[in-house]
Amino acid sequence: MESIITIKELNFSYSPGKQVLKNIDLNIKKGETFGIIGPTGAGKSTLLLHLNGLLTGEGEVRVDNIPVTKKTGPEVREKVGMVFQNPDNQLFCPTVFEDIAFGLYNSGFKKEEVKTRVEKMLKKLQLTELKNLSSHHVSFGEKKRISLASVLVMEPRVLCFDEPFANLDYSSIFNIIKEIKRLDMTRIIVSQDILLVLSICDRVAVMNKGEVIRTAPAEIIARERTLLKETGLDYQPYLDIINKGCGGPPRGQGISHL
Ligand SMILES: Nc1ncnc2c1ncn2[C@@H]1O[C@H](COP(=O)(O)OP(=O)(O)OP(=O)(O)O)[C@@H](O)[C@H]1O
Ligand SMILES: [Mg+2]
């Protein structure tokens, strides 16, 4: 399958002497759901910000064959949408409607076209009832949905999510998963929630200390317990807790076992 994103020997530092991305090589294919996992501070969010030119390092990042540079940034950002971890960084207009319409107006769409597209998106993400409220007066889960709507309405070729499941209840998580699965563009998901990444992504890259140390299909990464343990990403303890309880007697035996 053809690549939509290619990264070659990417290096990046926020400040001299502390390299945050080290020799990253990565290909992301058209239409796939690609996961990026790694411990905190591994460089996942930093890498994501290189995909739409919000950061630029040494080396090469190409989107749809366009080299990502400060100059091509605006063009690249039309192709690569970014849903940030914190929706407050994405929403700043007086109403939900305007937050979703903002990018369309900025890209020069006419008022009627903006209205049609935004109304359609509000309906699709079940946000119609909120459209006249301020995005700052709705719940965190709703803010996340509004952020997704504000990016999706631009119809990007690639959609990046930074920690889309953080601080959400299970029903909101499954709603986001449903939306992610329904999309047909390339999706890139950075998340600490390794079980969710492994269950919804086609391929997964494992990052550690600024490097991509492994890229493989999700079902293969899921079985690489040594690699996951070494990077602090082993999910087995969660499964053990579900099966056996947290250091207590096996489930179902209750206190009679003690
Ligand atoms: N704006 C910044 N200025 C300076 N250093 C930064 C900045 N943002 C991140 N860093 C540093 O770069 C490194 C990678 O951070 P990054 O946010 O990319 O990690 P991450 O893998 O996304 O972590 P997390 O899982 O906690 O979100 C960390 O050491 C972090 O302290
Ligand atoms: Mg991060």
PDB file of C-alpha atoms and ligand atoms in Angstrom:
ATOM      1  CA  MET A   1       0.000   0.000   0.000  1.00  0.00           C
ATOM      2  CA  GLU A   2       1.161   3.510  -0.827  1.00  0.00           C
ATOM      3  CA  SER A   3       2.592   5.700   1.963  1.00  0.00           C
ATOM      4  CA  ILE A   4       0.921   9.006   2.794  1.00  0.00           C
ATOM      5  CA  ILE A   5       3.521   9.994   5.395  1.00  0.00           C
ATOM      6  CA  THR A   6       7.235   9.263   5.143  1.00  0.00           C
ATOM      7  CA  ILE A   7       9.751  10.292   7.754  1.00  0.00           C
ATOM      8  CA  LYS A   8      13.480   9.921   7.165  1.00  0.00           C
ATOM      9  CA  GLU A   9      16.216  10.444   9.743  1.00  0.00           C
ATOM     10  CA  LEU A  10      14.234  13.005  11.693  1.00  0.00           C
ATOM     11  CA  ASN A  11      16.080  14.631  14.600  1.00  0.00           C
ATOM     12  CA  PHE A  12      14.706  17.339  16.843  1.00  0.00           C
ATOM     13  CA  SER A  13      15.644  19.244  20.027  1.00  0.00           C
ATOM     14  CA  TYR A  14      13.612  21.880  21.859  1.00  0.00           C
ATOM     15  CA  SER A  15      16.844  23.204  23.358  1.00  0.00           C
ATOM     16  CA  PRO A  16      20.512  22.552  22.563  1.00  0.00           C
ATOM     17  CA  GLY A  17      21.999  19.451  24.123  1.00  0.00           C
ATOM     18  CA  LYS A  18      18.742  17.597  24.731  1.00  0.00           C
ATOM     19  CA  GLN A  19      17.719  15.603  21.702  1.00  0.00           C
ATOM     20  CA  VAL A  20      14.033  14.707  21.867  1.00  0.00           C
ATOM     21  CA  LEU A  21      13.631  12.873  18.529  1.00  0.00           C
ATOM     22  CA  LYS A  22      16.486  10.656  17.368  1.00  0.00           C
ATOM     23  CA  ASN A  23      16.842   9.357  13.816  1.00  0.00           C
ATOM     24  CA  ILE A  24      13.173   8.605  13.296  1.00  0.00           C
ATOM     25  CA  ASP A  25      12.300   6.583  10.170  1.00  0.00           C
ATOM     26  CA  LEU A  26       8.631   5.852   9.630  1.00  0.00           C
ATOM     27  CA  ASN A  27       6.163   5.183   6.816  1.00  0.00           C
ATOM     28  CA  ILE A  28       2.459   5.514   7.372  1.00  0.00           C
ATOM     29  CA  LYS A  29       0.220   4.029   4.703  1.00  0.00           C
ATOM     30  CA  LYS A  30      -2.844   5.551   3.069  1.00  0.00           C
ATOM     31  CA  GLY A  31      -6.008   4.613   4.932  1.00  0.00           C
ATOM     32  CA  GLU A  32      -4.420   2.742   7.824  1.00  0.00           C
ATOM     33  CA  THR A  33      -5.002   3.280  11.536  1.00  0.00           C
ATOM     34  CA  PHE A  34      -1.533   3.744  12.956  1.00  0.00           C
ATOM     35  CA  GLY A  35      -0.770   3.770  16.676  1.00  0.00           C
ATOM     36  CA  ILE A  36       2.181   5.341  18.478  1.00  0.00           C
ATOM     37  CA  ILE A  37       2.826   4.112  22.005  1.00  0.00           C
ATOM     38  CA  GLY A  38       5.622   4.729  24.473  1.00  0.00           C
ATOM     39  CA  PRO A  39       6.247   5.771  28.056  1.00  0.00           C
ATOM     40  CA  THR A  40       5.754   9.340  29.186  1.00  0.00           C
ATOM     41  CA  GLY A  41       8.397  11.690  27.753  1.00  0.00           C
ATOM     42  CA  ALA A  42       9.239   9.291  24.887  1.00  0.00           C
ATOM     43  CA  GLY A  43       8.581  12.017  22.289  1.00  0.00           C
ATOM     44  CA  LYS A  44       5.187  10.902  20.945  1.00  0.00           C
ATOM     45  CA  SER A  45       3.476  14.315  21.012  1.00  0.00           C
ATOM     46  CA  THR A  46       6.628  15.968  19.668  1.00  0.00           C
ATOM     47  CA  LEU A  47       6.663  13.560  16.731  1.00  0.00           C
ATOM     48  CA  LEU A  48       2.981  14.184  16.029  1.00  0.00           C
ATOM     49  CA  LEU A  49       3.567  17.955  15.856  1.00  0.00           C
ATOM     50  CA  HIS A  50       6.079  17.340  13.036  1.00  0.00           C
ATOM     51  CA  LEU A  51       3.388  15.797  10.865  1.00  0.00           C
ATOM     52  CA  ASN A  52       1.623  19.076  10.205  1.00  0.00           C
ATOM     53  CA  GLY A  53       4.584  21.421  10.443  1.00  0.00           C
ATOM     54  CA  LEU A  54       3.831  22.882  13.862  1.00  0.00           C
ATOM     55  CA  LEU A  55       7.388  21.738  14.631  1.00  0.00           C
ATOM     56  CA  THR A  56      10.152  21.178  12.086  1.00  0.00           C
ATOM     57  CA  GLY A  57      13.364  19.285  12.807  1.00  0.00           C
ATOM     58  CA  GLU A  58      16.383  18.073  10.844  1.00  0.00           C
ATOM     59  CA  GLY A  59      15.731  15.320   8.336  1.00  0.00           C
ATOM     60  CA  GLU A  60      12.717  14.788   6.144  1.00  0.00           C
ATOM     61  CA  VAL A  61       8.987  14.586   6.725  1.00  0.00           C
ATOM     62  CA  ARG A  62       6.722  14.263   3.672  1.00  0.00           C
ATOM     63  CA  VAL A  63       2.938  14.298   3.560  1.00  0.00           C
ATOM     64  CA  ASP A  64       1.416  13.152   0.303  1.00  0.00           C
ATOM     65  CA  ASN A  65       4.877  13.743  -1.157  1.00  0.00           C
ATOM     66  CA  ILE A  66       5.021  17.377  -0.022  1.00  0.00           C
ATOM     67  CA  PRO A  67       8.077  18.102   2.149  1.00  0.00           C
ATOM     68  CA  VAL A  68       6.878  19.569   5.438  1.00  0.00           C
ATOM     69  CA  THR A  69       8.591  22.917   6.043  1.00  0.00           C
ATOM     70  CA  LYS A  70       7.600  26.207   7.644  1.00  0.00           C
ATOM     71  CA  LYS A  71       6.666  27.403   4.144  1.00  0.00           C
ATOM     72  CA  THR A  72       4.472  24.421   3.229  1.00  0.00           C
ATOM     73  CA  GLY A  73       2.941  24.373   6.742  1.00  0.00           C
ATOM     74  CA  PRO A  74      -0.425  25.918   5.790  1.00  0.00           C
ATOM     75  CA  GLU A  75      -0.856  23.556   2.806  1.00  0.00           C
ATOM     76  CA  VAL A  76       0.161  20.558   4.918  1.00  0.00           C
ATOM     77  CA  ARG A  77      -2.238  21.553   7.708  1.00  0.00           C
ATOM     78  CA  GLU A  78      -5.126  21.313   5.230  1.00  0.00           C
ATOM     79  CA  LYS A  79      -4.143  17.688   4.684  1.00  0.00           C
ATOM     80  CA  VAL A  80      -3.260  16.749   8.257  1.00  0.00           C
ATOM     81  CA  GLY A  81      -5.785  17.516  10.986  1.00  0.00           C
ATOM     82  CA  MET A  82      -4.727  17.404  14.614  1.00  0.00           C
ATOM     83  CA  VAL A  83      -6.976  16.700  17.596  1.00  0.00           C
ATOM     84  CA  PHE A  84      -4.980  17.890  20.605  1.00  0.00           C
ATOM     85  CA  GLN A  85      -5.007  16.172  23.974  1.00  0.00           C
ATOM     86  CA  ASN A  86      -6.402  19.248  25.685  1.00  0.00           C
ATOM     87  CA  PRO A  87      -9.521  20.543  23.895  1.00  0.00           C
ATOM     88  CA  ASP A  88      -9.052  23.951  25.526  1.00  0.00           C
ATOM     89  CA  ASN A  89      -6.083  24.435  23.177  1.00  0.00           C
ATOM     90  CA  GLN A  90      -8.381  23.924  20.204  1.00  0.00           C
ATOM     91  CA  LEU A  91     -11.542  25.794  21.111  1.00  0.00           C
ATOM     92  CA  PHE A  92     -11.577  29.563  21.493  1.00  0.00           C
ATOM     93  CA  CYS A  93     -14.678  30.957  19.731  1.00  0.00           C
ATOM     94  CA  PRO A  94     -17.791  32.338  21.474  1.00  0.00           C
ATOM     95  CA  THR A  95     -19.968  29.371  20.422  1.00  0.00           C
ATOM     96  CA  VAL A  96     -19.634  25.692  19.521  1.00  0.00           C
ATOM     97  CA  PHE A  97     -20.953  26.496  16.033  1.00  0.00           C
ATOM     98  CA  GLU A  98     -18.229  29.082  15.476  1.00  0.00           C
ATOM     99  CA  ASP A  99     -15.524  26.786  16.847  1.00  0.00           C
ATOM    100  CA  ILE A 100     -16.455  24.200  14.221  1.00  0.00           C
ATOM    101  CA  ALA A 101     -16.842  26.856  11.498  1.00  0.00           C
ATOM    102  CA  PHE A 102     -13.545  28.627  12.240  1.00  0.00           C
ATOM    103  CA  GLY A 103     -11.257  26.608   9.935  1.00  0.00           C
ATOM    104  CA  LEU A 104     -13.743  26.715   7.067  1.00  0.00           C
ATOM    105  CA  TYR A 105     -14.030  30.517   7.232  1.00  0.00           C
ATOM    106  CA  ASN A 106     -10.242  30.707   7.420  1.00  0.00           C
ATOM    107  CA  SER A 107      -9.945  28.612   4.269  1.00  0.00           C
ATOM    108  CA  GLY A 108     -12.244  31.020   2.420  1.00  0.00           C
ATOM    109  CA  PHE A 109     -15.475  29.003   2.264  1.00  0.00           C
ATOM    110  CA  LYS A 110     -18.667  31.011   1.656  1.00  0.00           C
ATOM    111  CA  LYS A 111     -21.142  31.517   4.512  1.00  0.00           C
ATOM    112  CA  GLU A 112     -23.816  29.168   3.096  1.00  0.00           C
ATOM    113  CA  GLU A 113     -21.307  26.360   2.475  1.00  0.00           C
ATOM    114  CA  VAL A 114     -19.903  26.800   6.000  1.00  0.00           C
ATOM    115  CA  LYS A 115     -23.393  26.594   7.484  1.00  0.00           C
ATOM    116  CA  THR A 116     -24.245  23.422   5.552  1.00  0.00           C
ATOM    117  CA  ARG A 117     -21.008  21.697   6.487  1.00  0.00           C
ATOM    118  CA  VAL A 118     -21.124  22.695  10.152  1.00  0.00           C
ATOM    119  CA  GLU A 119     -24.785  21.655  10.553  1.00  0.00           C
ATOM    120  CA  LYS A 120     -23.956  18.281   9.000  1.00  0.00           C
ATOM    121  CA  MET A 121     -21.001  17.805  11.354  1.00  0.00           C
ATOM    122  CA  LEU A 122     -23.042  18.864  14.408  1.00  0.00           C
ATOM    123  CA  LYS A 123     -25.603  16.219  13.524  1.00  0.00           C
ATOM    124  CA  LYS A 124     -23.003  13.552  12.816  1.00  0.00           C
ATOM    125  CA  LEU A 125     -21.324  13.988  16.208  1.00  0.00           C
ATOM    126  CA  GLN A 126     -24.582  14.578  18.108  1.00  0.00           C
ATOM    127  CA  LEU A 127     -23.682  18.139  19.009  1.00  0.00           C
ATOM    128  CA  THR A 128     -26.648  20.019  17.524  1.00  0.00           C
ATOM    129  CA  GLU A 129     -28.168  20.826  20.933  1.00  0.00           C
ATOM    130  CA  LEU A 130     -24.919  22.471  22.029  1.00  0.00           C
ATOM    131  CA  LYS A 131     -24.333  24.615  18.964  1.00  0.00           C
ATOM    132  CA  ASN A 132     -25.185  27.981  20.565  1.00  0.00           C
ATOM    133  CA  LEU A 133     -23.341  27.340  23.835  1.00  0.00           C
ATOM    134  CA  SER A 134     -19.781  28.374  24.579  1.00  0.00           C
ATOM    135  CA  SER A 135     -17.371  25.438  24.214  1.00  0.00           C
ATOM    136  CA  HIS A 136     -16.129  26.353  27.678  1.00  0.00           C
ATOM    137  CA  HIS A 137     -19.514  25.673  29.222  1.00  0.00           C
ATOM    138  CA  VAL A 138     -19.824  22.038  28.199  1.00  0.00           C
ATOM    139  CA  SER A 139     -18.393  18.834  29.691  1.00  0.00           C
ATOM    140  CA  PHE A 140     -14.862  17.603  28.975  1.00  0.00           C
ATOM    141  CA  GLY A 141     -16.147  14.696  26.841  1.00  0.00           C
ATOM    142  CA  GLU A 142     -18.319  17.096  24.835  1.00  0.00           C
ATOM    143  CA  LYS A 143     -15.316  19.409  24.356  1.00  0.00           C
ATOM    144  CA  LYS A 144     -13.383  16.452  22.945  1.00  0.00           C
ATOM    145  CA  ARG A 145     -16.232  15.770  20.489  1.00  0.00           C
ATOM    146  CA  ILE A 146     -16.357  19.455  19.483  1.00  0.00           C
ATOM    147  CA  SER A 147     -12.567  19.404  18.874  1.00  0.00           C
ATOM    148  CA  LEU A 148     -12.968  16.323  16.695  1.00  0.00           C
ATOM    149  CA  ALA A 149     -15.808  18.023  14.794  1.00  0.00           C
ATOM    150  CA  SER A 150     -13.713  21.181  14.240  1.00  0.00           C
ATOM    151  CA  VAL A 151     -10.976  19.090  12.611  1.00  0.00           C
ATOM    152  CA  LEU A 152     -13.177  16.595  10.777  1.00  0.00           C
ATOM    153  CA  VAL A 153     -15.208  19.347   9.107  1.00  0.00           C
ATOM    154  CA  MET A 154     -12.044  20.315   7.177  1.00  0.00           C
ATOM    155  CA  GLU A 155     -12.033  16.829   5.567  1.00  0.00           C
ATOM    156  CA  PRO A 156      -8.294  16.182   6.098  1.00  0.00           C
ATOM    157  CA  ARG A 157      -6.514  13.256   4.432  1.00  0.00           C
ATOM    158  CA  VAL A 158      -4.808  12.330   7.710  1.00  0.00           C
ATOM    159  CA  LEU A 159      -6.261  12.711  11.177  1.00  0.00           C
ATOM    160  CA  CYS A 160      -3.934  12.713  14.206  1.00  0.00           C
ATOM    161  CA  PHE A 161      -5.191  12.197  17.729  1.00  0.00           C
ATOM    162  CA  ASP A 162      -3.042  12.946  20.776  1.00  0.00           C
ATOM    163  CA  GLU A 163      -4.344  10.939  23.749  1.00  0.00           C
ATOM    164  CA  PRO A 164      -7.952  10.813  22.521  1.00  0.00           C
ATOM    165  CA  PHE A 165      -9.067   8.579  25.417  1.00  0.00           C
ATOM    166  CA  ALA A 166      -7.498  10.464  28.336  1.00  0.00           C
ATOM    167  CA  ASN A 167      -9.898  11.550  31.106  1.00  0.00           C
ATOM    168  CA  LEU A 168     -13.000  10.159  29.433  1.00  0.00           C
ATOM    169  CA  ASP A 169     -15.528   7.695  30.826  1.00  0.00           C
ATOM    170  CA  TYR A 170     -15.911   4.338  29.085  1.00  0.00           C
ATOM    171  CA  SER A 171     -19.020   5.316  27.172  1.00  0.00           C
ATOM    172  CA  SER A 172     -17.282   8.435  25.765  1.00  0.00           C
ATOM    173  CA  ILE A 173     -14.204   6.334  24.927  1.00  0.00           C
ATOM    174  CA  PHE A 174     -16.318   3.857  22.987  1.00  0.00           C
ATOM    175  CA  ASN A 175     -18.112   6.687  21.191  1.00  0.00           C
ATOM    176  CA  ILE A 176     -14.750   8.126  20.104  1.00  0.00           C
ATOM    177  CA  ILE A 177     -13.607   4.647  19.009  1.00  0.00           C
ATOM    178  CA  LYS A 178     -16.797   4.243  16.982  1.00  0.00           C
ATOM    179  CA  GLU A 179     -16.122   7.576  15.269  1.00  0.00           C
ATOM    180  CA  ILE A 180     -12.461   6.727  14.629  1.00  0.00           C
ATOM    181  CA  LYS A 181     -13.417   3.362  13.122  1.00  0.00           C
ATOM    182  CA  ARG A 182     -16.089   4.900  10.918  1.00  0.00           C
ATOM    183  CA  LEU A 183     -13.616   7.289   9.244  1.00  0.00           C
ATOM    184  CA  ASP A 184     -11.893   6.244   6.066  1.00  0.00           C
ATOM    185  CA  MET A 185      -8.914   8.608   6.037  1.00  0.00           C
ATOM    186  CA  THR A 186      -5.519   7.717   7.501  1.00  0.00           C
ATOM    187  CA  ARG A 187      -5.706   7.872  11.295  1.00  0.00           C
ATOM    188  CA  ILE A 188      -2.769   8.246  13.675  1.00  0.00           C
ATOM    189  CA  ILE A 189      -3.377   7.668  17.354  1.00  0.00           C
ATOM    190  CA  VAL A 190      -0.932   8.528  20.111  1.00  0.00           C
ATOM    191  CA  SER A 191      -2.046   7.070  23.401  1.00  0.00           C
ATOM    192  CA  GLN A 192      -0.839   5.762  26.726  1.00  0.00           C
ATOM    193  CA  ASP A 193      -3.761   3.360  26.648  1.00  0.00           C
ATOM    194  CA  ILE A 194      -1.896   0.518  25.075  1.00  0.00           C
ATOM    195  CA  LEU A 195      -4.779  -1.976  25.143  1.00  0.00           C
ATOM    196  CA  LEU A 196      -7.017   0.408  23.203  1.00  0.00           C
ATOM    197  CA  VAL A 197      -4.253   1.220  20.701  1.00  0.00           C
ATOM    198  CA  LEU A 198      -3.496  -2.449  20.163  1.00  0.00           C
ATOM    199  CA  SER A 199      -7.164  -3.267  19.718  1.00  0.00           C
ATOM    200  CA  ILE A 200      -8.043  -0.581  17.168  1.00  0.00           C
ATOM    201  CA  CYS A 201      -4.831   0.052  15.184  1.00  0.00           C
ATOM    202  CA  ASP A 202      -3.550  -1.823  12.147  1.00  0.00           C
ATOM    203  CA  ARG A 203       0.105  -1.120  12.885  1.00  0.00           C
ATOM    204  CA  VAL A 204       1.869   0.301  15.897  1.00  0.00           C
ATOM    205  CA  ALA A 205       5.201   2.059  16.480  1.00  0.00           C
ATOM    206  CA  VAL A 206       6.813   1.788  19.902  1.00  0.00           C
ATOM    207  CA  MET A 207       8.798   4.850  20.999  1.00  0.00           C
ATOM    208  CA  ASN A 208      11.301   5.049  23.823  1.00  0.00           C
ATOM    209  CA  LYS A 209      13.653   7.909  24.721  1.00  0.00           C
ATOM    210  CA  GLY A 210      13.115   9.718  21.423  1.00  0.00           C
ATOM    211  CA  GLU A 211      13.547   6.669  19.194  1.00  0.00           C
ATOM    212  CA  VAL A 212      11.132   4.441  17.324  1.00  0.00           C
ATOM    213  CA  ILE A 213      12.363   1.074  18.550  1.00  0.00           C
ATOM    214  CA  ARG A 214       9.839  -1.155  16.775  1.00  0.00           C
ATOM    215  CA  THR A 215       7.100  -0.923  14.137  1.00  0.00           C
ATOM    216  CA  ALA A 216       4.847  -3.893  13.438  1.00  0.00           C
ATOM    217  CA  PRO A 217       1.212  -4.990  13.081  1.00  0.00           C
ATOM    218  CA  ALA A 218      -0.682  -4.493  16.354  1.00  0.00           C
ATOM    219  CA  GLU A 219      -1.278  -8.208  16.946  1.00  0.00           C
ATOM    220  CA  ILE A 220       2.460  -8.851  16.741  1.00  0.00           C
ATOM    221  CA  ILE A 221       3.379  -6.013  19.130  1.00  0.00           C
ATOM    222  CA  ALA A 222       0.700  -7.310  21.524  1.00  0.00           C
ATOM    223  CA  ARG A 223       2.636 -10.575  21.835  1.00  0.00           C
ATOM    224  CA  GLU A 224       6.064  -8.975  22.301  1.00  0.00           C
ATOM    225  CA  ARG A 225       5.909  -9.020  26.076  1.00  0.00           C
ATOM    226  CA  THR A 226       9.645  -8.512  26.643  1.00  0.00           C
ATOM    227  CA  LEU A 227       9.690  -5.355  24.526  1.00  0.00           C
ATOM    228  CA  LEU A 228       6.571  -4.050  26.268  1.00  0.00           C
ATOM    229  CA  LYS A 229       7.975  -4.850  29.719  1.00  0.00           C
ATOM    230  CA  GLU A 230      11.274  -3.145  28.924  1.00  0.00           C
ATOM    231  CA  THR A 231       9.456   0.042  27.910  1.00  0.00           C
ATOM    232  CA  GLY A 232       7.055  -0.044  30.855  1.00  0.00           C
ATOM    233  CA  LEU A 233       4.097  -0.767  28.577  1.00  0.00           C
ATOM    234  CA  ASP A 234       3.228  -4.295  29.624  1.00  0.00           C
ATOM    235  CA  TYR A 235      -0.528  -4.621  29.907  1.00  0.00           C
ATOM    236  CA  GLN A 236      -0.524  -8.077  31.534  1.00  0.00           C
ATOM    237  CA  PRO A 237      -0.796  -6.701  35.120  1.00  0.00           C
ATOM    238  CA  TYR A 238      -4.161  -5.129  34.162  1.00  0.00           C
ATOM    239  CA  LEU A 239      -5.411  -8.434  32.843  1.00  0.00           C
ATOM    240  CA  ASP A 240      -4.165 -10.144  36.024  1.00  0.00           C
ATOM    241  CA  ILE A 241      -6.065  -7.658  38.180  1.00  0.00           C
ATOM    242  CA  ILE A 242      -9.241  -8.277  36.206  1.00  0.00           C
ATOM    243  CA  ASN A 243      -8.783 -12.046  36.474  1.00  0.00           C
ATOM    244  CA  LYS A 244      -7.401 -12.412  39.968  1.00  0.00           C
ATOM    245  CA  GLY A 245      -7.951  -9.155  41.832  1.00  0.00           C
ATOM    246  CA  CYS A 246      -5.310  -6.789  43.108  1.00  0.00           C
ATOM    247  CA  GLY A 247      -3.168  -9.157  45.154  1.00  0.00           C
ATOM    248  CA  GLY A 248      -6.250 -10.632  46.855  1.00  0.00           C
ATOM    249  CA  PRO A 249      -7.914 -14.002  46.446  1.00  0.00           C
ATOM    250  CA  PRO A 250      -9.036 -15.109  42.986  1.00  0.00           C
ATOM    251  CA  ARG A 251     -12.334 -13.535  41.944  1.00  0.00           C
ATOM    252  CA  GLY A 252     -15.443 -15.339  43.056  1.00  0.00           C
ATOM    253  CA  GLN A 253     -13.905 -16.825  46.204  1.00  0.00           C
ATOM    254  CA  GLY A 254     -14.734 -13.826  48.386  1.00  0.00           C
ATOM    255  CA  ILE A 255     -13.620 -13.634  52.014  1.00  0.00           C
ATOM    256  CA  SER A 256     -14.328 -17.306  52.686  1.00  0.00           C
ATOM    257  CA  HIS A 257     -11.022 -17.992  50.980  1.00  0.00           C
ATOM    258  CA  LEU A 258      -9.030 -15.931  53.539  1.00  0.00           C
TER     259      LEU A 258
HETATM  260  N1  LIG B   1       7.648  22.737  24.607  1.00  0.00           N
HETATM  261  C1  LIG B   1       8.667  22.031  25.109  1.00  0.00           C
HETATM  262  N2  LIG B   1       9.836  22.622  25.442  1.00  0.00           N
HETATM  263  C2  LIG B   1      10.882  21.914  25.933  1.00  0.00           C
HETATM  264  N3  LIG B   1      10.865  20.576  26.123  1.00  0.00           N
HETATM  265  C3  LIG B   1       9.726  19.926  25.815  1.00  0.00           C
HETATM  266  C4  LIG B   1       8.570  20.610  25.295  1.00  0.00           C
HETATM  267  N4  LIG B   1       7.600  19.708  25.071  1.00  0.00           N
HETATM  268  C5  LIG B   1       8.110  18.511  25.440  1.00  0.00           C
HETATM  269  N5  LIG B   1       9.382  18.640  25.878  1.00  0.00           N
HETATM  270  C6  LIG B   1      10.267  17.550  26.321  1.00  0.00           C
HETATM  271  O1  LIG B   1      10.443  16.661  25.244  1.00  0.00           O
HETATM  272  C7  LIG B   1      10.387  15.304  25.685  1.00  0.00           C
HETATM  273  C8  LIG B   1       9.299  14.560  24.925  1.00  0.00           C
HETATM  274  O2  LIG B   1       8.053  15.124  25.276  1.00  0.00           O
HETATM  275  P1  LIG B   1       6.687  14.682  24.593  1.00  0.00           P
HETATM  276  O3  LIG B   1       5.647  15.594  25.112  1.00  0.00           O
HETATM  277  O4  LIG B   1       6.868  14.597  23.140  1.00  0.00           O
HETATM  278  O5  LIG B   1       6.530  13.206  25.188  1.00  0.00           O
HETATM  279  P2  LIG B   1       5.297  12.205  25.131  1.00  0.00           P
HETATM  280  O6  LIG B   1       5.832  10.890  24.700  1.00  0.00           O
HETATM  281  O7  LIG B   1       4.194  12.808  24.362  1.00  0.00           O
HETATM  282  O8  LIG B   1       4.914  12.079  26.696  1.00  0.00           O
HETATM  283  P3  LIG B   1       3.453  11.909  27.390  1.00  0.00           P
HETATM  284  O9  LIG B   1       3.086  10.456  27.219  1.00  0.00           O
HETATM  285  O10 LIG B   1       3.725  12.255  28.824  1.00  0.00           O
HETATM  286  O11 LIG B   1       2.498  12.845  26.723  1.00  0.00           O
HETATM  287  C9  LIG B   1      10.188  15.353  27.194  1.00  0.00           C
HETATM  288  O12 LIG B   1      11.443  15.200  27.802  1.00  0.00           O
HETATM  289  C10 LIG B   1       9.624  16.734  27.425  1.00  0.00           C
HETATM  290  O13 LIG B   1       9.994  17.220  28.677  1.00  0.00           O
HETATM  291 MG    MG B   2       2.242  13.460  24.847  1.00  0.00          MG
END
